[in-house]
Coordinates of C-alpha atoms and ligand atoms in Angstrom, one line a residue:
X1 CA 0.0 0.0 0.0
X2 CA 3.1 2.6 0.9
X3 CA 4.2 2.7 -2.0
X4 CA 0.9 4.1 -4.2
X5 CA 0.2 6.9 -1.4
X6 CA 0.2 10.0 -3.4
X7 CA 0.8 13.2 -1.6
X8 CA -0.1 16.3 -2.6
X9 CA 0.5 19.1 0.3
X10 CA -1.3 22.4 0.3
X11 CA 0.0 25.7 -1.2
X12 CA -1.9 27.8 1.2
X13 CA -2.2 26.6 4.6
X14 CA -4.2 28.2 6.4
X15 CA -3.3 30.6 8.8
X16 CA -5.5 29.8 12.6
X17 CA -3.3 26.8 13.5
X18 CA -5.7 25.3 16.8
X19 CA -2.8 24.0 18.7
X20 CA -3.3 26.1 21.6
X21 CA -7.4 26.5 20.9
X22 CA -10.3 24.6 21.9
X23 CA -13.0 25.3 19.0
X24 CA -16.1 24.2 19.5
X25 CA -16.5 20.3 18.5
X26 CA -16.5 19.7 14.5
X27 CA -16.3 23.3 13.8
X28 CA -12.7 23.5 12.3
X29 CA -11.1 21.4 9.9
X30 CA -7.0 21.0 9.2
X31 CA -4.8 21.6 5.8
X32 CA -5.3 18.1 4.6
X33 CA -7.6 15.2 4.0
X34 CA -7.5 11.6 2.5
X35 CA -9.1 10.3 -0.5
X36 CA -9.5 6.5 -2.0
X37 CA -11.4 5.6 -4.8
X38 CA -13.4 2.7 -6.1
X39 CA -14.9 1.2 -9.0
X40 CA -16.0 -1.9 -10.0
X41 CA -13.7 -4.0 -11.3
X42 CA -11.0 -1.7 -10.2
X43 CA -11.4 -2.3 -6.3
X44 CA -10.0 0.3 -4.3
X45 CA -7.2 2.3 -5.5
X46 CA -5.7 5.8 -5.8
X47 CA -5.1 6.4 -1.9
X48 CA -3.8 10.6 -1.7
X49 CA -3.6 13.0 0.7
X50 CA -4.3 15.9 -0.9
X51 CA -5.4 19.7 0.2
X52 CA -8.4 20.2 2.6
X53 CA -11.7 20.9 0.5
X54 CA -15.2 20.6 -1.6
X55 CA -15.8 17.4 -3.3
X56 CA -18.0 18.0 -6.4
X57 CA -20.9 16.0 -5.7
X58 CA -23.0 15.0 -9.2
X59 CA -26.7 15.8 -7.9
X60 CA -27.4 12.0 -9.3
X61 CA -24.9 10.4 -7.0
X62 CA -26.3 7.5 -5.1
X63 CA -25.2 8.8 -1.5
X64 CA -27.6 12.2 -2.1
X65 CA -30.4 9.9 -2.7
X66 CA -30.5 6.7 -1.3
X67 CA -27.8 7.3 1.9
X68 CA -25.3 4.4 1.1
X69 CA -22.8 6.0 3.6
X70 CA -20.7 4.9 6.5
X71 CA -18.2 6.4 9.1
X72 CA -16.2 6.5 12.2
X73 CA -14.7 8.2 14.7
X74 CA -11.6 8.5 16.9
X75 CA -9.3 10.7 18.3
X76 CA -5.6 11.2 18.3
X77 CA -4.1 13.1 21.9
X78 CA -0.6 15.1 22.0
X79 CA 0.6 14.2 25.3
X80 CA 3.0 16.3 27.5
X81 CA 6.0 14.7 25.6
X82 CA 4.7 15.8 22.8
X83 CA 3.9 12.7 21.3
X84 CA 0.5 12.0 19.2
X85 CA -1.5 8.7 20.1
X86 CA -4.3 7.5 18.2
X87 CA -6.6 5.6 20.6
X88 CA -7.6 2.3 19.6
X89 CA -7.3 2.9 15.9
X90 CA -7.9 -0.6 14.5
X91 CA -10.9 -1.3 16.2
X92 CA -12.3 1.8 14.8
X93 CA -11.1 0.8 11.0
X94 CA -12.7 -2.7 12.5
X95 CA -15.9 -1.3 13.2
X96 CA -16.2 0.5 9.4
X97 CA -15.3 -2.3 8.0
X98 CA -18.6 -4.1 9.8
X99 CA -20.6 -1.4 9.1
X100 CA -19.5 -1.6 5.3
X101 CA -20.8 -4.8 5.3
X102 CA -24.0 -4.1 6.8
X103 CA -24.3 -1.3 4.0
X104 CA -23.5 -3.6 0.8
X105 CA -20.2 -1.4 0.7
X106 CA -16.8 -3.6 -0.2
X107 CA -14.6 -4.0 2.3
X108 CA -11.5 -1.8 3.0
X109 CA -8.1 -3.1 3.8
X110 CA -8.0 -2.5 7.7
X111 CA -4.4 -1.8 7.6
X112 CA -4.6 0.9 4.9
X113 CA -7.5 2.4 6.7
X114 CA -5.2 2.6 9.6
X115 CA -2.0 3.7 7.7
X116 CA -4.8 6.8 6.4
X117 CA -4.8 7.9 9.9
X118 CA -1.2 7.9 10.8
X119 CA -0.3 9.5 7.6
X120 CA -2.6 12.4 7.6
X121 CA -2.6 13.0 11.2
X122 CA 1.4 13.2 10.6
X123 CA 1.1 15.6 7.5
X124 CA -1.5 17.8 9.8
X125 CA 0.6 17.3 12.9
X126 CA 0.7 21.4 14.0
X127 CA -3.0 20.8 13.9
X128 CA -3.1 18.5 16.9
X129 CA -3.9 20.6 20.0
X130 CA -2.1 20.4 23.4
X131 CA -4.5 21.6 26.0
X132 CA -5.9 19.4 28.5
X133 CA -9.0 17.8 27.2
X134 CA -8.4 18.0 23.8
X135 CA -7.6 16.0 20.9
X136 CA -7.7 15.8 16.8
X137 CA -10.8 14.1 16.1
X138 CA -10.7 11.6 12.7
X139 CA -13.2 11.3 10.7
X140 CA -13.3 8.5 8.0
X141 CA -16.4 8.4 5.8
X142 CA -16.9 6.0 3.1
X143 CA -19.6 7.6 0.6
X144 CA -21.3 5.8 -2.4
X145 CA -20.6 7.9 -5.2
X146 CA -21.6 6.7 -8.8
X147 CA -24.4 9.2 -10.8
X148 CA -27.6 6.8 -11.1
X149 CA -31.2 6.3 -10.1
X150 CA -32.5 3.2 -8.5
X151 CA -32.1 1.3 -5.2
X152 CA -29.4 -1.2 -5.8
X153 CA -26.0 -0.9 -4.0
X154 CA -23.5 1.8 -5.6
X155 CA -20.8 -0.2 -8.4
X156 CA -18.3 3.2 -7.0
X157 CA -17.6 4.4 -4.2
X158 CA -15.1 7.2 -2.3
X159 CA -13.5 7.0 1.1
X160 CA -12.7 9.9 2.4
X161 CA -10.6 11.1 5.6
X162 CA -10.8 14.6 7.6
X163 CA -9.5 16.2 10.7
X164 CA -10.7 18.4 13.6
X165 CA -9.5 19.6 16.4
X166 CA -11.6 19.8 19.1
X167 CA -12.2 20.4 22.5
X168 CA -15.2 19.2 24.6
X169 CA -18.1 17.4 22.9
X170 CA -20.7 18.4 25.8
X171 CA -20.7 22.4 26.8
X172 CA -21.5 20.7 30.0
X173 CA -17.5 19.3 29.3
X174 CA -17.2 16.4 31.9
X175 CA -20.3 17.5 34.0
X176 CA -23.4 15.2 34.5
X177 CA -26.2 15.8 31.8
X178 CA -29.5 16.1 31.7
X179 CA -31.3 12.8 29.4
X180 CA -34.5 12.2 29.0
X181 CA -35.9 8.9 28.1
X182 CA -37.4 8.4 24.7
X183 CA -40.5 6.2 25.0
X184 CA -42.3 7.1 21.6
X185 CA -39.2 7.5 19.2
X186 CA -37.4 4.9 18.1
X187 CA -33.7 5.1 16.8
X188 CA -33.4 1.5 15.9
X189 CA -34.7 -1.7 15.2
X190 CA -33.7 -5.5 15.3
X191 CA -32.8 -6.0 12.0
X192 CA -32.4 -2.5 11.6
X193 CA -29.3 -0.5 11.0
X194 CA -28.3 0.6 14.7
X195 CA -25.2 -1.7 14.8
X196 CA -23.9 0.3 12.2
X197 CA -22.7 4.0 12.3
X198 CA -24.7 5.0 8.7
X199 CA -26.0 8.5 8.5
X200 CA -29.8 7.3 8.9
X201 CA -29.3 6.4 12.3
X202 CA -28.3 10.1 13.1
X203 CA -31.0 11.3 11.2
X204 CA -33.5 9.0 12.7
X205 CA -32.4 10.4 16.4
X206 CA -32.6 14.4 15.5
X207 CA -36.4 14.9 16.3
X208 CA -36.1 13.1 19.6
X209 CA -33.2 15.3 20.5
X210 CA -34.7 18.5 19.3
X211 CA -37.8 17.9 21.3
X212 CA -35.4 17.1 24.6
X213 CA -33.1 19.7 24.1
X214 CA -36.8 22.3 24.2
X215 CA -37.7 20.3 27.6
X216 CA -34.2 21.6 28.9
X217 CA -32.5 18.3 28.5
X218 CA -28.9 17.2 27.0
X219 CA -29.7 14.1 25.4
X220 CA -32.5 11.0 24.5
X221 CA -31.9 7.8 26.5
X222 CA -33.0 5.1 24.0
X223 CA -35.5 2.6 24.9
X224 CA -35.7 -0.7 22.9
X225 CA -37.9 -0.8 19.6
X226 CA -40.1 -3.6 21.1
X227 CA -41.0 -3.4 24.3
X228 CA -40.3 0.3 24.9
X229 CA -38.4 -0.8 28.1
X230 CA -35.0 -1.9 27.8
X231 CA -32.2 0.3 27.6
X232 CA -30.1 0.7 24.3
X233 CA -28.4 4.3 24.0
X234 CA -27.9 7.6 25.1
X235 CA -27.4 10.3 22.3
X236 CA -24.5 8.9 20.4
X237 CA -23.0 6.9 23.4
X238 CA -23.3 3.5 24.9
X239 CA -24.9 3.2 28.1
X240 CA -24.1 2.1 31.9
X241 CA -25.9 2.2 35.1
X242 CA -24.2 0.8 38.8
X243 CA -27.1 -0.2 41.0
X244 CA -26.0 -2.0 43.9
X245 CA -22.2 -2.4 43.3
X246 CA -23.1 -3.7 39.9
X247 CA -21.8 -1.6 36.7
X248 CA -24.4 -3.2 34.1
X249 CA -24.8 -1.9 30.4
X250 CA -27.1 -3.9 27.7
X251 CA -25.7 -6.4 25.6
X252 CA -24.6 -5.6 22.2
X253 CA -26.9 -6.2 19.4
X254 CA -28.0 -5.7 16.2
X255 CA -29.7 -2.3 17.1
X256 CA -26.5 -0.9 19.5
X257 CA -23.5 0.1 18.0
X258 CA -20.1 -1.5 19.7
X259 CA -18.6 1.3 21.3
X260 CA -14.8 1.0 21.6
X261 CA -15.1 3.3 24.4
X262 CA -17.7 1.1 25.9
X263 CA -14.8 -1.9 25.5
X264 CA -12.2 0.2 27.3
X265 CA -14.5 0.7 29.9
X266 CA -15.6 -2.6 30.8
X267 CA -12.0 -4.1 30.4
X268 CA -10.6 -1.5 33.0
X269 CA -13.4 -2.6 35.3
X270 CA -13.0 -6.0 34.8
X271 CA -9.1 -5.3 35.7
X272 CA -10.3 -3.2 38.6
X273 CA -12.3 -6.7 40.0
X274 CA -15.5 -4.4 39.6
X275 CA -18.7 -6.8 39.2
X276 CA -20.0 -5.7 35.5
X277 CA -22.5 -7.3 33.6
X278 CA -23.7 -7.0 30.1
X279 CA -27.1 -8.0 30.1
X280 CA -31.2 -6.1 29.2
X281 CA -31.8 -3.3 31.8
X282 CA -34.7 -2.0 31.9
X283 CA -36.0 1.4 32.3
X284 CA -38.0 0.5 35.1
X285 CA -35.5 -1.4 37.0
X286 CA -33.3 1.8 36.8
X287 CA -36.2 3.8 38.6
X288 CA -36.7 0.9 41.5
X289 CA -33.6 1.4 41.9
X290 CA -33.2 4.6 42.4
X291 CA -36.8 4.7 44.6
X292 CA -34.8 2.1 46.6
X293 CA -31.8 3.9 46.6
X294 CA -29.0 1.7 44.8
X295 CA -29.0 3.5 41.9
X296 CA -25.2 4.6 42.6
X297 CA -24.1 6.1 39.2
X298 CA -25.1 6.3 35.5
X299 CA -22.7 7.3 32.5
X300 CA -22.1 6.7 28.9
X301 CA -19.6 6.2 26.8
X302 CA -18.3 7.7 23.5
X303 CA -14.9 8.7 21.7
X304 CA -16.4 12.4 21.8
X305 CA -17.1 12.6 25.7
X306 CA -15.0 9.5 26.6
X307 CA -16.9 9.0 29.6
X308 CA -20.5 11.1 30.5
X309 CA -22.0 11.3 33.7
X310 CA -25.6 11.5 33.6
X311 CA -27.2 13.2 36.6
X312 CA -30.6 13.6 36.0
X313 CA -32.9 11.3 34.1
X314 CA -36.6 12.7 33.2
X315 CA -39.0 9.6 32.7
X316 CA -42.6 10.1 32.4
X317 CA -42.6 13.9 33.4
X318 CA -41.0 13.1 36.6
X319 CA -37.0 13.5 37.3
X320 CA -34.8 10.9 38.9
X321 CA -31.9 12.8 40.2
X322 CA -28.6 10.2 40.3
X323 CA -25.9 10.4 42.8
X324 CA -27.5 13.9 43.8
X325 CA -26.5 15.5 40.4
X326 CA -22.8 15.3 40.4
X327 CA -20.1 12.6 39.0
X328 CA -19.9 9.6 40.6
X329 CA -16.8 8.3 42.0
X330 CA -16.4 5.4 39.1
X331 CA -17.2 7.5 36.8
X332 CA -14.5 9.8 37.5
X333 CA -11.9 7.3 37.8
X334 CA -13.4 6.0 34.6
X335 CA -13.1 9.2 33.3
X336 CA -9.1 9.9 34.8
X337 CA -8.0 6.3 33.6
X338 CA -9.0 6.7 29.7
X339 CA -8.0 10.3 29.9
X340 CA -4.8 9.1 30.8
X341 CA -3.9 6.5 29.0
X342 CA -5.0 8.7 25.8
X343 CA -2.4 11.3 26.8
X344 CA 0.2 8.9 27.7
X345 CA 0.3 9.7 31.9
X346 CA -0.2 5.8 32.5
X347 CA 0.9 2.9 31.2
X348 CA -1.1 1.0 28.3
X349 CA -1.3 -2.2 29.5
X350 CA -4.1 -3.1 26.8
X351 CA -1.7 -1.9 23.7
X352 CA -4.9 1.0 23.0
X353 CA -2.5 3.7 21.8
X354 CA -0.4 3.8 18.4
X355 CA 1.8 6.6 18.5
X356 CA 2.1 8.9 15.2
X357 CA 5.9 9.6 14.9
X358 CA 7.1 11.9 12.2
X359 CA 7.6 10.3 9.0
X360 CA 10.9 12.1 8.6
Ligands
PLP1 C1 -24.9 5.7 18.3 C2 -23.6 5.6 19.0 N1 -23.4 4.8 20.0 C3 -22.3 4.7 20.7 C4 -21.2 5.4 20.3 C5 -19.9 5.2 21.1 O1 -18.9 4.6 20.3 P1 -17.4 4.8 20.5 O2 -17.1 4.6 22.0 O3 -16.7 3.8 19.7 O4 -17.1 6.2 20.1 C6 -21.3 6.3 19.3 C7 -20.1 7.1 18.9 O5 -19.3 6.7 18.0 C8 -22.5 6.4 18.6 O6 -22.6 7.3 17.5

């Protein structure tokens, strides 16, 4: 694969460099991006980096109308010594890889997909801020891209790669949010397309969150499409409630995406000997619990917040205030032990981190 990368750096780079900024999440992109093609018969080819910019999208392509997409997410740290760690970036070239499947999009070579990240991030390496809590955020998007009408899966697609740096997802930052529990919306379904991160799954949770974000809350906690009872999401994160010494978040399926962050989490507690279990929760076991009072902490998990507290939960226009509205004691050290790991405080016992080193 090395050897066909084209590069093609920017004349004009532009000028704000965000090392020492936090800009508001997704709001600034870097110099650079990534681009592979493919076609039918071709397979993919043509990896670049090239300069940061428009695509010109035919208004027949297949993506516009019939939202063959996928992406991901993850984040690359500078730590105090200056180096740049990517966390976890094969699960996440892992994970589009599932989703491509689950899209009728061909499959990408995991190790180019990773060798993308290093290379760009490396090219776009001023980019990468250094203040605490925040991070270059990657954003690999695979589009179907050929110009025709009719529902059959795309014969050519593009993947493209662009940067961010940002600072905290949440204006609350790493303060408990506000969620309240969807129990007319649904986000997905079995058989559905939550397991995947595809565009439709964001656009199918935008009302919900509109309509919470009115009723003054952060978020939509996710109930299952069925029953309306069992826990699935919350926002775009996985989700975990402690009741009674027990950490327990629902098992994956094919309507929860597999959170990488959700992974971390539940092999550090595993390593910390805390009791976890991933197994159906349901919304009204979360409220005995909390009547009873062994509802002890509630969080989610996500590569943009790493680790969420959730301190008030409004189910059926009543409020159940958790831990009495502040971070709970795991979640914090949840919180600290990712955090520093991604910044390279703490050892990486779990091999999460691939540093970027400069490729000259
Ligand atoms: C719907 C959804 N669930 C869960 C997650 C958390 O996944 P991860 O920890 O890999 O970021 C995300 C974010 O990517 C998401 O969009």
């Amino acid at each position: 694969m090395t050897a066909q990368f084209r590069i093609q750096r920017t004349t004009s780079p532009k000028p704000a460099r965000a090392a020492n900024e936090t800009p508001a999440f997704g709001t600034v992109f870097t110099d650079h991006m990534c681009l592979i093609d493919f076609h039918e018969g071709k397979g993919w080819h043509d990896a670049r980096i090239v300069p940061y910019g428009g695509m010109p999208a035919d208004p027949a392509s297949t993506v516009l109308h019939y939202g063959q997409a996928i992406f991901d997410g993850l984040k690359g740290f500078r730590g105090q010594d200056g180096v740049i760690r990517l966390f976890r970036p094969r699960a996440h070239a892992e994970r589009l890889n599932r989703s491509a499947e689950r899209l009728c999009i061909p499959a990408l070579d995991v190790d180019t997909v990773v060798e993308t990240f290093v290379r760009l991030v490396d090219i776009d390496r001023d980019w990468v801020p250094s203040a605490p809590g925040t991070a270059i955020y990657l954003r690999p998007t695979v589009i179907a891209n050929e110009n025709y009408l009719g529902v059959r899966p795309a014969h050519a697609y593009t993947y493209f790669l662009i940067l961010s740096p940002v600072g905290a997802y949440y204006a609350e930052g790493t303060a408990p949010v506000a969620i309240l529990v969807e129990d007319e919306l649904v986000r997905a379904a079995p058989g559905g397309l939550g397991a995947a991160k595809t565009p439709a799954n964001y656009a199918a949770s935008l009302l919900a969150a509109e309509r919470a974000k009115k009723k003054g809350y952060t978020q939509v906690l996710w109930l299952d499409a069925v029953h309306r009872k069992y826990l699935e999401e919350v926002g775009t994160m996985n989700i975990m409630v402690k009741i009674a010494g027990e950490v327990i978040t629902p098992p994956l399926s094919d309507s929860i995406l597999a959170g990488v962050t959700r992974d971390s989490v539940l092999t550090l507690l595993k390593d910390w000997g805390v009791k976890t279990s991933e197994r159906p929760v349901s919304i009204d076991d979360v409220a005995e619990a909390a009547a009873k009072g062994t509802l002890e902490e509630m969080w989610g998990t996500g590569t943009a917040a790493v680790v969420s507290p959730v301190g008030r939960l409004g189910y059926k226009g009543k409020d159940i205030t958790i831990n009495g509205g502040k971070t709970g004691p795991l979640t914090q050290k949840l919180y600290d032990s990712i955090t520093a790991i991604q910044y390279g405080k703490a050892p990486d016992p779990h091999g999460w981190t691939m540093p970027v080193m400069p490729a000259r």
